[in-house]
CSV table of C-alpha atoms in Angstrom, one decimal:
chain,number,residue,atom,x,y,z
A,1,UNK,CA,-9.4,-34.3,-9.2
A,2,UNK,CA,-9.1,-30.4,-8.9
A,3,UNK,CA,-8.0,-29.2,-5.5
A,4,UNK,CA,-11.1,-27.9,-3.6
A,5,UNK,CA,-9.0,-25.5,-1.5
A,6,UNK,CA,-7.4,-24.1,-4.7
A,7,UNK,CA,-10.9,-23.5,-6.2
A,8,UNK,CA,-12.0,-21.7,-3.0
A,9,UNK,CA,-8.9,-19.6,-3.0
A,10,UNK,CA,-9.5,-18.6,-6.6
A,11,UNK,CA,-13.1,-17.8,-5.8
A,12,UNK,CA,-12.1,-15.7,-2.8
A,13,UNK,CA,-9.4,-13.9,-4.9
A,14,UNK,CA,-12.0,-13.1,-7.7
A,15,UNK,CA,-14.6,-11.9,-5.2
A,16,UNK,CA,-12.0,-9.8,-3.4
A,17,UNK,CA,-10.8,-8.1,-6.6
A,18,UNK,CA,-14.3,-7.3,-7.7
A,19,UNK,CA,-15.3,-5.7,-4.4
A,20,UNK,CA,-11.9,-3.9,-4.2
A,21,UNK,CA,-12.4,-2.6,-7.8
A,22,UNK,CA,-15.9,-1.5,-7.0
A,23,UNK,CA,-14.7,0.5,-4.0
A,24,UNK,CA,-11.9,2.1,-6.0
A,25,UNK,CA,-14.0,3.0,-9.0
A,26,UNK,CA,-16.8,4.5,-7.0
A,27,UNK,CA,-14.3,6.7,-5.2
A,28,UNK,CA,-13.1,8.0,-8.6
A,29,UNK,CA,-16.2,8.1,-10.8
A,30,UNK,CA,-19.8,9.3,-10.0
A,31,UNK,CA,-21.2,5.8,-10.6
A,32,UNK,CA,-22.8,3.1,-8.5
A,33,UNK,CA,-21.9,-0.4,-9.6
A,34,UNK,CA,-23.6,-3.7,-8.9
A,35,UNK,CA,-21.5,-6.9,-8.9
A,36,UNK,CA,-22.6,-9.1,-11.8
A,37,UNK,CA,-20.8,-11.1,-14.5
A,38,UNK,CA,-19.5,-10.4,-18.0
A,39,UNK,CA,-18.7,-7.7,-17.1
A,40,UNK,CA,-18.2,-7.9,-13.3
A,41,UNK,CA,-19.3,-4.4,-12.4
A,42,UNK,CA,-22.3,-2.7,-14.1
A,43,UNK,CA,-24.0,0.6,-13.7
A,44,UNK,CA,-27.2,0.0,-15.6
A,45,UNK,CA,-28.5,3.6,-15.1
A,46,UNK,CA,-25.4,5.2,-16.7
A,47,UNK,CA,-24.9,2.3,-19.2
A,48,UNK,CA,-21.3,1.6,-18.1
A,49,UNK,CA,-19.6,-1.7,-17.5
A,50,UNK,CA,-16.2,-2.6,-16.0
A,51,UNK,CA,-14.5,-6.0,-16.4
A,52,UNK,CA,-12.3,-6.8,-13.4
A,53,UNK,CA,-9.1,-8.8,-13.7
A,54,UNK,CA,-5.7,-9.2,-12.2
A,55,UNK,CA,-2.3,-9.6,-13.8
A,56,UNK,CA,-1.2,-12.7,-12.1
A,57,UNK,CA,-1.4,-16.5,-12.6
A,58,UNK,CA,-4.3,-17.3,-10.3
A,59,UNK,CA,-3.3,-21.0,-9.9
A,60,UNK,CA,0.2,-20.1,-8.7
A,61,UNK,CA,-1.2,-17.3,-6.6
A,62,UNK,CA,-3.5,-19.7,-4.8
A,63,UNK,CA,-0.7,-22.2,-4.3
A,64,UNK,CA,1.5,-19.4,-3.0
A,65,UNK,CA,-1.1,-18.4,-0.4
A,66,UNK,CA,-1.3,-22.1,0.7
A,67,UNK,CA,2.4,-22.4,0.9
A,68,UNK,CA,2.7,-19.2,3.1
A,69,UNK,CA,-0.1,-20.4,5.5
A,70,UNK,CA,1.0,-24.1,5.7
A,71,UNK,CA,2.5,-25.1,9.1
A,72,UNK,CA,3.3,-28.7,8.3
A,73,UNK,CA,6.8,-28.8,6.9
A,74,UNK,CA,6.3,-31.9,4.7
A,75,UNK,CA,3.2,-30.4,3.1
A,76,UNK,CA,5.0,-27.1,2.7
A,77,UNK,CA,7.8,-28.8,0.9
A,78,UNK,CA,5.4,-30.5,-1.4
A,79,UNK,CA,3.7,-27.2,-2.2
A,80,UNK,CA,7.1,-25.7,-2.8
A,81,UNK,CA,7.9,-28.4,-5.5
A,82,UNK,CA,4.5,-27.8,-7.2
A,83,UNK,CA,5.0,-24.1,-7.4
A,84,UNK,CA,8.5,-24.5,-8.6
A,85,UNK,CA,7.3,-26.7,-11.5
A,86,UNK,CA,4.3,-24.6,-12.4
A,87,UNK,CA,6.5,-21.4,-12.5
A,88,UNK,CA,8.7,-23.1,-15.0
A,89,UNK,CA,11.5,-23.6,-12.4
A,90,UNK,CA,11.8,-19.9,-11.8
A,91,UNK,CA,10.3,-19.4,-8.3
A,92,UNK,CA,12.9,-18.8,-5.6
A,93,UNK,CA,12.0,-19.8,-2.0
A,94,UNK,CA,13.7,-17.2,0.1
A,95,UNK,CA,12.8,-13.9,1.7
A,96,UNK,CA,12.3,-12.3,-1.6
A,97,UNK,CA,10.1,-15.0,-3.0
A,98,UNK,CA,7.1,-12.6,-3.6
A,99,UNK,CA,9.3,-10.4,-5.7
A,100,UNK,CA,10.5,-13.3,-7.8
A,101,UNK,CA,7.0,-14.6,-8.1
A,102,UNK,CA,5.8,-11.3,-9.5
A,103,UNK,CA,8.8,-11.1,-11.8
A,104,UNK,CA,8.2,-14.4,-13.5
A,105,UNK,CA,4.4,-15.1,-13.2
A,106,UNK,CA,2.6,-11.8,-13.7
A,107,UNK,CA,1.5,-11.0,-17.2
A,108,UNK,CA,2.1,-7.6,-18.7
A,109,UNK,CA,-0.8,-5.1,-18.8
A,110,UNK,CA,-0.9,-5.4,-22.6
A,111,UNK,CA,-1.2,-9.2,-22.4
A,112,UNK,CA,-4.1,-8.9,-19.9
A,113,UNK,CA,-5.7,-6.2,-22.0
A,114,UNK,CA,-5.7,-8.3,-25.2
A,115,UNK,CA,-7.0,-11.4,-23.3
A,116,UNK,CA,-10.0,-9.4,-22.0
A,117,UNK,CA,-10.5,-7.6,-25.3
A,118,UNK,CA,-10.8,-10.9,-27.1
A,119,UNK,CA,-13.5,-12.0,-24.6
A,120,UNK,CA,-15.4,-8.7,-25.0
A,121,UNK,CA,-16.0,-9.7,-28.6
A,122,UNK,CA,-17.9,-12.9,-27.6
A,123,UNK,CA,-20.5,-13.3,-24.8
A,124,UNK,CA,-20.1,-10.1,-22.8
A,125,UNK,CA,-22.9,-7.6,-22.3
A,126,UNK,CA,-22.1,-4.5,-24.3
A,127,UNK,CA,-22.6,-1.1,-22.7
A,128,UNK,CA,-22.3,2.4,-24.2
A,129,UNK,CA,-19.0,2.5,-22.3
A,130,UNK,CA,-17.0,-0.7,-21.9
A,131,UNK,CA,-14.0,-0.6,-19.6
A,132,UNK,CA,-11.4,-2.7,-17.9
A,133,UNK,CA,-9.7,-2.5,-14.4
A,134,UNK,CA,-6.6,-4.5,-13.8
A,135,UNK,CA,-5.5,-5.2,-10.2
A,136,UNK,CA,-1.7,-5.2,-10.5
A,137,UNK,CA,0.4,-5.5,-7.3
A,138,UNK,CA,3.8,-3.9,-7.6
A,139,UNK,CA,3.1,-2.1,-10.8
A,140,UNK,CA,6.0,0.2,-11.5
A,141,UNK,CA,5.5,3.2,-13.9
A,142,UNK,CA,9.0,3.9,-15.3
A,143,UNK,CA,9.6,7.1,-17.2
A,144,UNK,CA,7.9,6.9,-20.6
A,145,UNK,CA,6.3,3.5,-19.8
A,146,UNK,CA,2.7,4.8,-19.3
A,147,UNK,CA,2.7,6.7,-22.6
A,148,UNK,CA,3.9,3.6,-24.4
A,149,UNK,CA,1.3,1.5,-22.6
A,150,UNK,CA,-1.4,3.8,-23.7
A,151,UNK,CA,-0.2,3.6,-27.3
A,152,UNK,CA,-0.1,-0.2,-27.0
A,153,UNK,CA,-3.7,-0.4,-25.8
A,154,UNK,CA,-4.9,1.8,-28.6
A,155,UNK,CA,-3.0,-0.2,-31.3
A,156,UNK,CA,-4.0,-3.6,-30.0
A,157,UNK,CA,-7.7,-2.9,-30.2
A,158,UNK,CA,-7.6,-1.2,-33.7
A,159,UNK,CA,-8.8,-4.4,-35.5
A,160,UNK,CA,-11.6,-5.2,-33.0
A,161,UNK,CA,-15.1,-4.1,-33.4
A,162,UNK,CA,-15.9,-3.9,-29.7
A,163,UNK,CA,-13.4,-1.7,-27.8
A,164,UNK,CA,-12.6,-0.6,-24.3
A,165,UNK,CA,-13.0,3.1,-23.6
A,166,UNK,CA,-11.0,3.2,-20.4
A,167,UNK,CA,-8.4,1.0,-18.7
A,168,UNK,CA,-7.7,1.4,-15.0
A,169,UNK,CA,-4.6,-0.1,-13.5
A,170,UNK,CA,-4.8,-0.2,-9.7
A,171,UNK,CA,-1.6,-0.7,-7.7
A,172,UNK,CA,-0.2,1.5,-5.0
A,173,UNK,CA,-1.6,4.3,-7.2
A,174,UNK,CA,-4.3,4.3,-9.7
A,175,UNK,CA,-3.6,4.9,-13.4
A,176,UNK,CA,-6.5,5.8,-15.7
A,177,UNK,CA,-5.9,5.3,-19.4
A,178,UNK,CA,-8.6,7.1,-21.4
A,179,UNK,CA,-8.2,5.5,-24.9
A,180,UNK,CA,-10.6,7.7,-26.8
A,181,UNK,CA,-9.1,10.9,-25.4
A,182,UNK,CA,-5.6,9.4,-25.6
A,183,UNK,CA,-4.6,10.7,-22.1
A,184,UNK,CA,-3.6,9.3,-18.8
A,185,UNK,CA,-4.5,10.3,-15.2
A,186,UNK,CA,-2.6,9.4,-12.1
A,187,UNK,CA,-4.7,9.4,-8.9
A,188,UNK,CA,-3.3,8.9,-5.4
A,189,UNK,CA,-5.6,6.8,-3.3
A,190,UNK,CA,-5.3,4.9,0.0
A,191,UNK,CA,-5.5,1.5,-1.6
A,192,UNK,CA,-4.6,-0.3,1.7
A,193,UNK,CA,-7.8,1.2,3.2
A,194,UNK,CA,-9.9,-0.2,0.3
A,195,UNK,CA,-8.2,-3.6,0.8
A,196,UNK,CA,-9.3,-3.6,4.5
A,197,UNK,CA,-12.8,-2.5,3.6
A,198,UNK,CA,-13.1,-5.2,0.9
A,199,UNK,CA,-11.9,-7.9,3.4
A,200,UNK,CA,-14.5,-6.7,5.9
A,201,UNK,CA,-17.3,-6.8,3.3
A,202,UNK,CA,-16.4,-10.4,2.4
A,203,UNK,CA,-16.2,-11.4,6.1
A,204,UNK,CA,-19.6,-9.8,6.7
A,205,UNK,CA,-21.1,-11.8,3.9
A,206,UNK,CA,-19.7,-15.1,5.3
């Protein structure tokens, strides 16, 4: 039977990312989004949709949160074993576990892009402008990487009839990949403030 707490954590994670994305996008673009589904954020008036996703393995993420919060040592050890197995025996339980977790269990932006691009072809509502925002903790833009990533996005969707116009990667900074114009913008935002605001919004709804 599925773990109820795991489901709740996944739901909270999804909701948090959608609200966080809404706050980020509305601070960048002159749009007002409503939270919906397929895609997650919609501006009906301006005919724009944004799908929200994150680059990590949600199941392991939820287990990791439980592990960090668990005070019972026996339960903690059991969670440790589960995470270790689900991460293909790569997770390291020490002071840098989070770094190791990201290294082995986060998908690349291109993998996330292709996954969502495939879903866009199916039962998503199509807008004049269809877009994707990826919440990616610890994203590192090495020299030349952003340009290669832009090319990768463009090439990957060549054979698809429905395409994304813009891909936003939100980490400590926000990177905007405009696929039609073939350019990249880098915007400095106080992401931590948006995280606090998103948490407060969720708390206010509960």
